Short mmCIF file of C-alpha atoms in Angstrom, two decimals:
data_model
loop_
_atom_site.label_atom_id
_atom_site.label_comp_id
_atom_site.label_asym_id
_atom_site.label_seq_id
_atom_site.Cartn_x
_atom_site.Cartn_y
_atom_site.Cartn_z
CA UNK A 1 1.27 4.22 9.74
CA UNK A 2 3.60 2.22 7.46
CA UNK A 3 5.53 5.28 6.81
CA UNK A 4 6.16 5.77 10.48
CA UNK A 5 7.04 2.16 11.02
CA UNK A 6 9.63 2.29 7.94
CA UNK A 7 10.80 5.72 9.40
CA UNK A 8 11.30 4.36 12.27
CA UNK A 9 13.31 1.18 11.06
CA UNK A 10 15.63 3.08 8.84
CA UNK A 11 16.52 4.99 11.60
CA UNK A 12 17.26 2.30 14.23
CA UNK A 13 19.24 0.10 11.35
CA UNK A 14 21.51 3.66 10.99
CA UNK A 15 21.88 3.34 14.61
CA UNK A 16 23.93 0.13 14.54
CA UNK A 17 27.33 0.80 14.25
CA UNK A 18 28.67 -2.62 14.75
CA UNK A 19 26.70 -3.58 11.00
CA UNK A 20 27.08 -0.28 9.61
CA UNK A 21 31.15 -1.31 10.37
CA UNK A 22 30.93 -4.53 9.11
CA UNK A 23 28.89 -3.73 6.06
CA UNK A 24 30.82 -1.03 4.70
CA UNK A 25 33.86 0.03 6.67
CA UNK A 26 35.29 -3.78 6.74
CA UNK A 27 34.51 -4.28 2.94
CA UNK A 28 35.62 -1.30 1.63
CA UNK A 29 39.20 -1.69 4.06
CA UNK A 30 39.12 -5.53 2.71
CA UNK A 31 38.69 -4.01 -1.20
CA UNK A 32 41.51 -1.81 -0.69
CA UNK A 33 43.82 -4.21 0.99
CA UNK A 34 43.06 -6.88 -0.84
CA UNK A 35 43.34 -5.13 -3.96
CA UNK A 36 46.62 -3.88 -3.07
CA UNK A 37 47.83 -7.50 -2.21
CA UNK A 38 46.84 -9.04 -5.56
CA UNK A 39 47.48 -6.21 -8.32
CA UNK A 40 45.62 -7.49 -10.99
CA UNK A 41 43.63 -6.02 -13.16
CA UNK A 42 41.77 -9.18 -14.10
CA UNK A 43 41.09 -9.74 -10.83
CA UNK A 44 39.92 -6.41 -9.56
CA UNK A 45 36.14 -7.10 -11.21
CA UNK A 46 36.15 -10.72 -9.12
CA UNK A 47 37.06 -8.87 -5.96
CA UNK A 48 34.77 -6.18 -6.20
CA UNK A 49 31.51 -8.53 -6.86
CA UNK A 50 32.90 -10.33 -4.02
CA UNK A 51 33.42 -7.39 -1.48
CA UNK A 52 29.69 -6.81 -2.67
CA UNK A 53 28.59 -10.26 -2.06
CA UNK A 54 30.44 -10.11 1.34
CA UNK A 55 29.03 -6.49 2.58
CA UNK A 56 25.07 -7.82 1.40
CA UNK A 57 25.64 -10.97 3.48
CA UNK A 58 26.87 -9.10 6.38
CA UNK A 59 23.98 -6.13 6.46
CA UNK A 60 21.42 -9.03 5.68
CA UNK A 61 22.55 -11.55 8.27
CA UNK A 62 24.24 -9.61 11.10
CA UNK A 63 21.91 -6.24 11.20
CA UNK A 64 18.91 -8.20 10.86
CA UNK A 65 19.83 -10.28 13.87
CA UNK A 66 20.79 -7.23 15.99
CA UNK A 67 17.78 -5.28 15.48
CA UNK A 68 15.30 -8.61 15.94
CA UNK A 69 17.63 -9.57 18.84
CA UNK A 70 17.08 -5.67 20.26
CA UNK A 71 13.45 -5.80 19.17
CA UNK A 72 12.47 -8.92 21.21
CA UNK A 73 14.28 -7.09 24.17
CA UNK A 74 12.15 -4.38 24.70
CA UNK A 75 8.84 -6.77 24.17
CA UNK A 76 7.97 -4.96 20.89
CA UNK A 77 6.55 -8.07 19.30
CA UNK A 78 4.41 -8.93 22.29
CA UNK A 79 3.27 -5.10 22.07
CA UNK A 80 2.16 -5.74 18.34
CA UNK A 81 -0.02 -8.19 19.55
CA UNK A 82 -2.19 -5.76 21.41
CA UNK A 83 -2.23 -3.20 18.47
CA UNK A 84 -4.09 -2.71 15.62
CA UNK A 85 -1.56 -3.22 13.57
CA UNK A 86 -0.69 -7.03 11.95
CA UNK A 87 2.85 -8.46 13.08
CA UNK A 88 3.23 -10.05 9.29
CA UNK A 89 3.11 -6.26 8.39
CA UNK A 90 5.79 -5.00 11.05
CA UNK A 91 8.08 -7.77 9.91
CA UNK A 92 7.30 -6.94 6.43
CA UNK A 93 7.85 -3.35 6.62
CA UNK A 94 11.48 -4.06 9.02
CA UNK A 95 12.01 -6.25 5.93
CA UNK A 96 11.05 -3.51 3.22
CA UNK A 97 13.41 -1.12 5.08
CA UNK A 98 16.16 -2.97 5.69
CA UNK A 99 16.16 -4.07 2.11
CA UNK A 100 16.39 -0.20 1.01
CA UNK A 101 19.14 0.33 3.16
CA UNK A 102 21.18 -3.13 1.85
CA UNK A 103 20.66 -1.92 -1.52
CA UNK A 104 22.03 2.00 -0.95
CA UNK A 105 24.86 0.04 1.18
CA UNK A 106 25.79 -2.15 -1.82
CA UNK A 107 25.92 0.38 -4.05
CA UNK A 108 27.64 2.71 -1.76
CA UNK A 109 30.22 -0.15 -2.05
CA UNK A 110 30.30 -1.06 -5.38
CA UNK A 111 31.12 2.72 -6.24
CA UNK A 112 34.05 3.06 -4.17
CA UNK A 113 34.99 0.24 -5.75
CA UNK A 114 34.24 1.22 -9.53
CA UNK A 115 36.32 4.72 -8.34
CA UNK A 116 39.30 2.61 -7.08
CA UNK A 117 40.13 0.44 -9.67
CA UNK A 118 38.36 2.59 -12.50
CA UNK A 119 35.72 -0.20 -13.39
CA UNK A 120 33.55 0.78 -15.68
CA UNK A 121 29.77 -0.97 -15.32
CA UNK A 122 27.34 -0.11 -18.21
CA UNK A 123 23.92 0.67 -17.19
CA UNK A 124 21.90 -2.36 -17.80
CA UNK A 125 24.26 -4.14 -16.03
CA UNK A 126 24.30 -2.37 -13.53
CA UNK A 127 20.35 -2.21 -13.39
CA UNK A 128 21.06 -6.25 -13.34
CA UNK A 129 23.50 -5.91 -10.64
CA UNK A 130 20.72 -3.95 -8.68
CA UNK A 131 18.20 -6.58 -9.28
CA UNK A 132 19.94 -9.38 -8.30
CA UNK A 133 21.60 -7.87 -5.04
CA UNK A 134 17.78 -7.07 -4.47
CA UNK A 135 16.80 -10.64 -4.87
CA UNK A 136 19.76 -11.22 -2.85
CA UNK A 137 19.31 -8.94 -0.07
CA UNK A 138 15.67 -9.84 0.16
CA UNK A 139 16.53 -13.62 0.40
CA UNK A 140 18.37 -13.55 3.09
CA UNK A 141 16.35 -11.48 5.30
CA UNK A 142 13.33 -13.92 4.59
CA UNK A 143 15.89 -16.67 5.67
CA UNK A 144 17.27 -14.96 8.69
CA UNK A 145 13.49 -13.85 9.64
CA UNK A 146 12.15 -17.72 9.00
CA UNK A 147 14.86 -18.56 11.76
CA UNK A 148 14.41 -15.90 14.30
CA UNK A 149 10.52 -16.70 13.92
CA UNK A 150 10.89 -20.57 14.98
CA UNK A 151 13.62 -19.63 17.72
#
């Protein structure tokens, strides 16, 4: 059953295009541009945690609102109620899932990045990286959940 619920998550996050836009279409545009605006090299590494940083935030705040917003629409937490199956759980799997698909979304960022301006990341940090945009990621969904829970 969690499967089906973290299917079926994935699948309405990929659905969003407004976050999808604003998560990787916006930062990768605002890498390039901005890149191209201050030609650096030293910079380049600054600019590329912070297109990062700025693409996390966006998928973490922004999608998760949407898909709560959309969610709470169509009566789906009231539903859970009369189910089997524990709202904590729902919310934990929409978190689990949404998580995965910040993570791929960083990374599908930080990439295009390391391909632009030929940064090279080792592998432990980049296994660092991963961790902490994890952390990150995770954070702010717990944060943006809290909120939506008390509203």
């Amino acid at each position: 059953m969690y499967m089906t619920v973290f299917r079926s998550m994935i699948t309405t996050a990929l659905r969003d295009r407004i976050s999808l836009f604003y998560s990787i279409l916006f930062p990768i545009a605002l890498l390039i541009g901005l890149g191209i605006y201050f030609n650096s090299p030293e910079y380049r590494f600054t600019l590329l945690t912070g297109t990062v940083l700025l693409s996390t935030l966006f998928w973490s705040v922004q999608g998760t609102a949407f898909q709560v917003h959309q969610q709470r629409g169509r009566g789906v937490y009231k539903l859970l109620k009369v189910t089997p199956f524990p709202t904590l759980s729902f919310v934990l799997t929409l978190t689990l899932a949404r998580t995965v698909l910040g993570l791929t979304i960083s990374g599908l960022v930080l990439a295009v990045g390391m391909i632009i301006y030929g940064i090279p990341i080792s592998g432990a940090r980049l296994l660092i990286l991963l961790f902490i945009l994890a952390l990150g990621t995770l954070g702010a969904f717990c944060i943006r959940k809290a909120v939506n829970f008390i509203h």
